[in-house]
PDB file of C-alpha atoms in Angstrom:
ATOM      1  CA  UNK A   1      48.366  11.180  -7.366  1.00  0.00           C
ATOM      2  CA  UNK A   2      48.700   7.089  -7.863  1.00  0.00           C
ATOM      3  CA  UNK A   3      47.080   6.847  -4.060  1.00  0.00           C
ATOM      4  CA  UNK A   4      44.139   9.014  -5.880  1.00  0.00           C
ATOM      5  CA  UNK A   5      43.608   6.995  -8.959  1.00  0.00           C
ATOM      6  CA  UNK A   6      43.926   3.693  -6.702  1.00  0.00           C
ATOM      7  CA  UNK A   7      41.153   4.710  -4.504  1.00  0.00           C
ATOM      8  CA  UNK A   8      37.139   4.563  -5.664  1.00  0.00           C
ATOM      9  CA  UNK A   9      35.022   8.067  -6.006  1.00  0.00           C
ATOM     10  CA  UNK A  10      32.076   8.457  -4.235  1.00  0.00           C
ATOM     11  CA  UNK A  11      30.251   9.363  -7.263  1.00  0.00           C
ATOM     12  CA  UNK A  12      31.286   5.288  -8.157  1.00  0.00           C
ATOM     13  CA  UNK A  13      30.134   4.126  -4.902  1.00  0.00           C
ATOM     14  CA  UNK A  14      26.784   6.064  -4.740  1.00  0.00           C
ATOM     15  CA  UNK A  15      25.864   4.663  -8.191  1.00  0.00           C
ATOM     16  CA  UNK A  16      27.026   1.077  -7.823  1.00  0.00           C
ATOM     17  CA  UNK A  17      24.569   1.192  -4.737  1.00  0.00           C
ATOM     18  CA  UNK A  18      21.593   2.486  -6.163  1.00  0.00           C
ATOM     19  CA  UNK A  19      22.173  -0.087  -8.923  1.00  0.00           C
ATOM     20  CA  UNK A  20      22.184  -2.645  -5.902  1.00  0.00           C
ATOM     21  CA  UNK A  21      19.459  -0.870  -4.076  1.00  0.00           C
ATOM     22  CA  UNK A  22      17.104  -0.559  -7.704  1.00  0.00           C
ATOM     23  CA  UNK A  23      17.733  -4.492  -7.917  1.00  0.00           C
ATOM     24  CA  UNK A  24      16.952  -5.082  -4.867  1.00  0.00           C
ATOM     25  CA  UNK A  25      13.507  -2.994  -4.988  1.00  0.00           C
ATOM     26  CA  UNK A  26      12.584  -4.641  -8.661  1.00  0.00           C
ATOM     27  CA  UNK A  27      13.099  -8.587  -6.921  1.00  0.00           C
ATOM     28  CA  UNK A  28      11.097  -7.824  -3.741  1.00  0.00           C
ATOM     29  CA  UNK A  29       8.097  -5.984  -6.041  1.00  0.00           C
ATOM     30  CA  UNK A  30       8.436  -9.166  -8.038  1.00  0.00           C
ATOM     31  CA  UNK A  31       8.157 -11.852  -5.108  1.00  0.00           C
ATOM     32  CA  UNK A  32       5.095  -9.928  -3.401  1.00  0.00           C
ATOM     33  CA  UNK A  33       3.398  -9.965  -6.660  1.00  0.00           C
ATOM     34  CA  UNK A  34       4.235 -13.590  -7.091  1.00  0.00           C
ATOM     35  CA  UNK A  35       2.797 -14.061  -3.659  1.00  0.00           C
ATOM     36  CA  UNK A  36      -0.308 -12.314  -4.856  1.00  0.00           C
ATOM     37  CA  UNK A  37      -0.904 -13.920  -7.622  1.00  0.00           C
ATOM     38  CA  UNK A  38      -0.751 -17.407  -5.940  1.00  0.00           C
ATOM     39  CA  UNK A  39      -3.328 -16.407  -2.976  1.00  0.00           C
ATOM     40  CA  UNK A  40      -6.213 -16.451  -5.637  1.00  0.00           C
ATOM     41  CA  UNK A  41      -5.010 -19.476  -7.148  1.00  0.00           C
ATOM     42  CA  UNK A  42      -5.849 -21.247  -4.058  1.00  0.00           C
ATOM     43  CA  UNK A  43      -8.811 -19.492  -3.112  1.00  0.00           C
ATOM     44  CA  UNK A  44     -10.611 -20.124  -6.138  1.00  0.00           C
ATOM     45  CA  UNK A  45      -9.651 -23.837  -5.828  1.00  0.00           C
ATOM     46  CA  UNK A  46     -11.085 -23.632  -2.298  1.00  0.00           C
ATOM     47  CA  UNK A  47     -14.267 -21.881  -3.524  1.00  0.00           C
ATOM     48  CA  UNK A  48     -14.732 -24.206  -6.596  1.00  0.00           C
ATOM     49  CA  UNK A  49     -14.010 -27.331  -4.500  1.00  0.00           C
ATOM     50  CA  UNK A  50     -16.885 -25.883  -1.894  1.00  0.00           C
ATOM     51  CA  UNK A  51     -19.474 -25.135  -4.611  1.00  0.00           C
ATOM     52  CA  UNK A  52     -18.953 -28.619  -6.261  1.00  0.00           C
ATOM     53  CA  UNK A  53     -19.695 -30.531  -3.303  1.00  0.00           C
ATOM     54  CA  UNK A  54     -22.415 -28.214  -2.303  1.00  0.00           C
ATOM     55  CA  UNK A  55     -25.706 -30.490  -2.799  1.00  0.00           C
ATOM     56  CA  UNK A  56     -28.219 -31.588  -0.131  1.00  0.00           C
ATOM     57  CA  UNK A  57     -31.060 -34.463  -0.136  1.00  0.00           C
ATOM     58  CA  UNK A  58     -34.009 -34.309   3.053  1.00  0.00           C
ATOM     59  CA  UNK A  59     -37.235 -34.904   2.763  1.00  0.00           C
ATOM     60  CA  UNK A  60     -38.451 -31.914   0.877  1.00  0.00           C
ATOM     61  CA  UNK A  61     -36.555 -32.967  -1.984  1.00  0.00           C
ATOM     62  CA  UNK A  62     -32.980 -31.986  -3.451  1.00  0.00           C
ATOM     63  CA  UNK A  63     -30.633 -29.312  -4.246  1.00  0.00           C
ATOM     64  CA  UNK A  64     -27.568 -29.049  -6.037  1.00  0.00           C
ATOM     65  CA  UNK A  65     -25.143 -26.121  -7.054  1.00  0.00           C
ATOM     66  CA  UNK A  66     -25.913 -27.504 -10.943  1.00  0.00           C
ATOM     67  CA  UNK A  67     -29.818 -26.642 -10.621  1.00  0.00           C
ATOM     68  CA  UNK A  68     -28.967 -22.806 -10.265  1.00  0.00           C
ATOM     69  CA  UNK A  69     -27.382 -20.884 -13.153  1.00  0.00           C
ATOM     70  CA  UNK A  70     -25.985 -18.111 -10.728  1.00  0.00           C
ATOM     71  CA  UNK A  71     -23.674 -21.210  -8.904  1.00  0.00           C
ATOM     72  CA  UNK A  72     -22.481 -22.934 -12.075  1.00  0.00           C
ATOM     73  CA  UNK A  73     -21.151 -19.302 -13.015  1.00  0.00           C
ATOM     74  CA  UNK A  74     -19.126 -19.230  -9.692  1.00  0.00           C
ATOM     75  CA  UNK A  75     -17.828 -23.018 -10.589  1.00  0.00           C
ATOM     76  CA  UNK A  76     -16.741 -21.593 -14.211  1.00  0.00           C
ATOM     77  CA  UNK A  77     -15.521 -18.356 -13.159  1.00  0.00           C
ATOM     78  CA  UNK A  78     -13.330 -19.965  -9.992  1.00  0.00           C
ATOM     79  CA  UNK A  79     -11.688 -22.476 -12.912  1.00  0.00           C
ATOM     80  CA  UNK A  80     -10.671 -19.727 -15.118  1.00  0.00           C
ATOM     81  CA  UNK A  81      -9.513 -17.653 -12.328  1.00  0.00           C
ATOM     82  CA  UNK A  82      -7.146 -20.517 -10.536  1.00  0.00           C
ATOM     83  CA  UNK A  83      -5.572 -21.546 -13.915  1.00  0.00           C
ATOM     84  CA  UNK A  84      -5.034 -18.228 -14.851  1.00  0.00           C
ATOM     85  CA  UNK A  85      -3.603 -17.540 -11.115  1.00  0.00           C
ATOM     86  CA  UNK A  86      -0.793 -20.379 -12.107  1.00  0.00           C
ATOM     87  CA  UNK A  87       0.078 -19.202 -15.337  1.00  0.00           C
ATOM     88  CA  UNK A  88       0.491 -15.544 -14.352  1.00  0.00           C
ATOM     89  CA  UNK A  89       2.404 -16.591 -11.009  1.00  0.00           C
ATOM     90  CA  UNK A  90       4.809 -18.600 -13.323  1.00  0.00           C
ATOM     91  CA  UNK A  91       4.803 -15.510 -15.871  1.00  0.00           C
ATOM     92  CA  UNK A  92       5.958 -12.944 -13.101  1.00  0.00           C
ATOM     93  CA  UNK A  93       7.987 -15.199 -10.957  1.00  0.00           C
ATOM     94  CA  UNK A  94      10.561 -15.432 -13.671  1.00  0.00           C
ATOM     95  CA  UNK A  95      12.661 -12.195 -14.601  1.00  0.00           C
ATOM     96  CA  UNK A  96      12.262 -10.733 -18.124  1.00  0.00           C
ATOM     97  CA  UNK A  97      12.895  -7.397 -19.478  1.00  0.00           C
ATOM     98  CA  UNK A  98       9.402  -5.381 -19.083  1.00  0.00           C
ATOM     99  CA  UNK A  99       8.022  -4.257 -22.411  1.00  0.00           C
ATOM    100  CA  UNK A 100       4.953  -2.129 -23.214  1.00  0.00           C
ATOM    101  CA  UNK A 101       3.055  -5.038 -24.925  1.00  0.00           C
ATOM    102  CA  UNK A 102       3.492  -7.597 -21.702  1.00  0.00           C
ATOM    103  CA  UNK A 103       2.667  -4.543 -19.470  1.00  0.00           C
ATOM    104  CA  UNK A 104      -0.741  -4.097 -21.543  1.00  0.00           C
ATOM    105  CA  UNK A 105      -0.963  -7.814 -21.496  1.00  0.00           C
ATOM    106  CA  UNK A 106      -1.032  -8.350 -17.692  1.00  0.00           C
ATOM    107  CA  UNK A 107      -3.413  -5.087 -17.452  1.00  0.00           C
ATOM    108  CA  UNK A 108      -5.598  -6.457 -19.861  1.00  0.00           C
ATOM    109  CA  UNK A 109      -6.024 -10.135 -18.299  1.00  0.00           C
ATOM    110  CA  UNK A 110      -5.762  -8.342 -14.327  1.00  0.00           C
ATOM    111  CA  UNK A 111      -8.934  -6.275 -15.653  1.00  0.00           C
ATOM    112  CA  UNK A 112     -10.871  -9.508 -16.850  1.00  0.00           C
ATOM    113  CA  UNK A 113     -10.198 -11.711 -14.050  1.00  0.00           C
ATOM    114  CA  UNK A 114     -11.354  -9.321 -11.639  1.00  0.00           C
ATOM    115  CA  UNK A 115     -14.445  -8.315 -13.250  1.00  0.00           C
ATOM    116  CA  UNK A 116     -15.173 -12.157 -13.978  1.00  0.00           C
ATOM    117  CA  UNK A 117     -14.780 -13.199 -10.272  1.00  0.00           C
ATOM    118  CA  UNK A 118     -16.218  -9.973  -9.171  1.00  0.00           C
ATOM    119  CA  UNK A 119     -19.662 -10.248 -11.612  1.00  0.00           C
ATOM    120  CA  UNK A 120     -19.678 -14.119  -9.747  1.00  0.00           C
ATOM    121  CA  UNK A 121     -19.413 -13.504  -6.895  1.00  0.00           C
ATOM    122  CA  UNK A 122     -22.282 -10.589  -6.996  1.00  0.00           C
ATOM    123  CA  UNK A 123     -24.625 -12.850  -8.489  1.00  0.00           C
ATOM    124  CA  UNK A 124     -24.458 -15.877  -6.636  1.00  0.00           C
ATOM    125  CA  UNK A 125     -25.059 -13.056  -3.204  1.00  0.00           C
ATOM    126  CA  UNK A 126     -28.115 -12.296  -4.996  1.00  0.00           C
ATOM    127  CA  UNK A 127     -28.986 -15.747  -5.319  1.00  0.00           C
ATOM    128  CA  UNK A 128     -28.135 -16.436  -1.619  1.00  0.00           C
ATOM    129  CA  UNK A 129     -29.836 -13.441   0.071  1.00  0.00           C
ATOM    130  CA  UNK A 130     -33.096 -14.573  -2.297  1.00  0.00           C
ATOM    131  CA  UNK A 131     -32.535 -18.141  -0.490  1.00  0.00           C
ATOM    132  CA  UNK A 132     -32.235 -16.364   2.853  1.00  0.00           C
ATOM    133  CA  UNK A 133     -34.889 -14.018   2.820  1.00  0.00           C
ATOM    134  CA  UNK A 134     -36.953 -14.848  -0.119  1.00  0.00           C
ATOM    135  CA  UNK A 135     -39.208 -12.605  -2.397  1.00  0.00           C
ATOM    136  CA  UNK A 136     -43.045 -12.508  -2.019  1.00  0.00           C
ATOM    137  CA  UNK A 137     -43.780 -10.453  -5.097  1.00  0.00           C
ATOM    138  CA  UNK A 138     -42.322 -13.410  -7.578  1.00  0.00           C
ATOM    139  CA  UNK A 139     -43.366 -15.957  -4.785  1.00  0.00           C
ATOM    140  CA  UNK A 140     -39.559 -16.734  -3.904  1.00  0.00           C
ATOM    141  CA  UNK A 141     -39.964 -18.860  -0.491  1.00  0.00           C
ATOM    142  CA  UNK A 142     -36.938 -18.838   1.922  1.00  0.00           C
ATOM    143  CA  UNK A 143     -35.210 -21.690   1.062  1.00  0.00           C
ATOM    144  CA  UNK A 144     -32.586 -21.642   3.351  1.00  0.00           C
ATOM    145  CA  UNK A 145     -34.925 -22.631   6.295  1.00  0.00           C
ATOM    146  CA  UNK A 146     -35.237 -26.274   4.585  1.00  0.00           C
ATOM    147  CA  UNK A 147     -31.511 -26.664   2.647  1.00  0.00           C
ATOM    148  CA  UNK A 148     -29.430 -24.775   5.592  1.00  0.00           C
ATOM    149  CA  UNK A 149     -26.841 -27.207   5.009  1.00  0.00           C
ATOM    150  CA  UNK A 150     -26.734 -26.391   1.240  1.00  0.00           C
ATOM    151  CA  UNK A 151     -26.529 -22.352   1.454  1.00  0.00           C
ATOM    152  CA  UNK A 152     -24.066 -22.612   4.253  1.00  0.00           C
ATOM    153  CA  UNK A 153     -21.872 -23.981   2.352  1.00  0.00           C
ATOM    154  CA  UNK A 154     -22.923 -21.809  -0.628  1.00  0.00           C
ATOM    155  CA  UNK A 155     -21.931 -18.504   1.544  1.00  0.00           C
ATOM    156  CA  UNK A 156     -18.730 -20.408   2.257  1.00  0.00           C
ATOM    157  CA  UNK A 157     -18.090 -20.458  -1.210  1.00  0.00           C
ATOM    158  CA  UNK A 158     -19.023 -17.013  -2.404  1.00  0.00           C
ATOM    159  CA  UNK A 159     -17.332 -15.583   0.967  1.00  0.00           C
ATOM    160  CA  UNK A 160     -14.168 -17.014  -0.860  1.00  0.00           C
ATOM    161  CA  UNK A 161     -14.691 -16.262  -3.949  1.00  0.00           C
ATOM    162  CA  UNK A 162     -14.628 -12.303  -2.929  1.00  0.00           C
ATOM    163  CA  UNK A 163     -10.779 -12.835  -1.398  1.00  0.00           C
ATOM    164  CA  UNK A 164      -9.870 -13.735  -4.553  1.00  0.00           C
ATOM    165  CA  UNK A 165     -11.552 -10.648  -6.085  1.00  0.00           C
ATOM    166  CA  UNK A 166      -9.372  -8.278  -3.345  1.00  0.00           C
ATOM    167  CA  UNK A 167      -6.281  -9.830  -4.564  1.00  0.00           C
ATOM    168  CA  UNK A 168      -7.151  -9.420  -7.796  1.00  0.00           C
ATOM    169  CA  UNK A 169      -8.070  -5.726  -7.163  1.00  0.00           C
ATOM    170  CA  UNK A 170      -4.996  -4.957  -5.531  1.00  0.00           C
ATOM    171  CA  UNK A 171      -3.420  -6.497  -8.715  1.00  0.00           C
ATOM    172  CA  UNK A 172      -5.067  -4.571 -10.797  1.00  0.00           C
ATOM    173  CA  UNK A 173      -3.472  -1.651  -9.385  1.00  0.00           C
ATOM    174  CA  UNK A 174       0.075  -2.827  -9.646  1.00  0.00           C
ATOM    175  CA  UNK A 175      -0.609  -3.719 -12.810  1.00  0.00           C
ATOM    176  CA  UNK A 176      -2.175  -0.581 -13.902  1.00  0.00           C
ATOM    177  CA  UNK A 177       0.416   1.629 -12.008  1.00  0.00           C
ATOM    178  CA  UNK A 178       3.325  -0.525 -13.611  1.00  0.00           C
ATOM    179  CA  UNK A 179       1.865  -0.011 -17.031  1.00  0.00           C
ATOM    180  CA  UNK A 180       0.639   3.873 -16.686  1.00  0.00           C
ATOM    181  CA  UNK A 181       4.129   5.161 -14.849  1.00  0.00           C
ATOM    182  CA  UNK A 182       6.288   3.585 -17.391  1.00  0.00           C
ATOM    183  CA  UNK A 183       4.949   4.143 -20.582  1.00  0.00           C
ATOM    184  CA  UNK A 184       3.561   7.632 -22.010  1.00  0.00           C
ATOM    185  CA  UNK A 185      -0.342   7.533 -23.252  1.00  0.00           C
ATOM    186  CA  UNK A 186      -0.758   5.209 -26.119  1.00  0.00           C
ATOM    187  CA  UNK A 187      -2.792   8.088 -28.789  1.00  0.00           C
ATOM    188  CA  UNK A 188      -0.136  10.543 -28.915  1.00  0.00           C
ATOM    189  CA  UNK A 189      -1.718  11.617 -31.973  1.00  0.00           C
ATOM    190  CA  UNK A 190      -4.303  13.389 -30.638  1.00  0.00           C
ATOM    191  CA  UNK A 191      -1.630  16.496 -29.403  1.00  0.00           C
ATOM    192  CA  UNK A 192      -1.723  17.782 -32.617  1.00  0.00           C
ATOM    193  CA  UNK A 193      -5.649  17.935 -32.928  1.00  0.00           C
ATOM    194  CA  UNK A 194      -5.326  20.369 -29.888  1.00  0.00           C
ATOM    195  CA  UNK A 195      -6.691  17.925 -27.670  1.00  0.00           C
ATOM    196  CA  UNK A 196      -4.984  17.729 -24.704  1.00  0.00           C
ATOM    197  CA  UNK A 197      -3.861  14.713 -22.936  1.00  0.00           C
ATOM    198  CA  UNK A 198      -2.148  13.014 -19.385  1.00  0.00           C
ATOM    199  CA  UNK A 199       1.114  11.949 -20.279  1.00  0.00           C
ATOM    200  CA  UNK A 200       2.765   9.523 -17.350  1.00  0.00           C
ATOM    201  CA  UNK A 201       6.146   9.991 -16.055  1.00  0.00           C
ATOM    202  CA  UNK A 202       8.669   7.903 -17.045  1.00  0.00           C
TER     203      UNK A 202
END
């Protein structure tokens, strides 16, 4: 009987290792998502860097990334998008208890950023494919023919600009899965009006 009590139950093993095993899962969720969130940091740097320096002088005249609205967008929405990277890579990289206002918090800003690079992005292509092709029904000549250097470096800029927007996407969804699998909907009140609603597993 004293050999029995001396000796561990499986029951205390099995739970003590899907403590370890939970752990485990939680700190390797945490460092890809750390990862993540530090690959659009230095994208956007890379993109906003680009577009700065993007300007061109020949003898048709000059062009700089500040004469079209479009391109000073990108610049804006590439500096909001690599300090938020930073702060939100800081934010995650340290371990705190997850609570349903931080969830919605990191939802909310994952949402913004991705539309904001994503809207950028999209406009400065229209920009560039006008500058490639150009327009003859508002007399839109192809620019690119005389400022190649300038819209190469533009499609540089933009190309980068949209692999920050698929990290950001694929944040989104942890975000959003994080948020929606842990919480239950947030107008429970509406049950009792008859109207039925999705309620997320715990």
């Amino acid at each position: 009987m004293a050999e029995e009590l001396g000796k561990p139950t499986q029951k205390g093993f099995s739970e003590k290792d899907q403590g370890q095993e939970m752990i485990h899962s939680s700190t390797s969720v945490r460092t890809v998502e750390t990862l993540l969130r530090v690959a659009p940091m230095g994208l956007c740097v890379a993109a906003l860097v680009v577009m700065l320096k993007n300007s061109q002088i020949n003898d048709f005249g000059a062009l700089s990334y500040s004469d079209l609205g479009a391109f000073k967008y990108l610049v804006y929405a590439n500096a909001i998008c690599a300090a938020y990277s930073l702060l939100s890579a800081f934010y995650t990289a340290v371990p705190r208890p997850s609570t349903l206002s931080r969830s919605w918090t990191m939802f909310f800003f994952d949402q913004v950023l991705t539309y904001l690079t994503l809207a950028a992005g999209a406009v400065s292509s229209e920009i560039l494919y006008l500058a490639y092709n150009g327009d003859e029904n508002v007399t839109w000549s192809r620019e690119c023919n005389v400022f190649d250097t300038f819209c190469s470096k533009a499609t540089t800029s933009v190309g980068i600009t949209f692999g920050a927007v698929a990290c950001y996407i694929l944040l989104s969804l942890i975000s959003s899965y994080r948020l929606f699998s842990s919480y239950e909907a947030p107008i429970p009140f509406l049950a009792y009006k008859g109207t039925e609603i999705a309620v997320f597993p715990r």
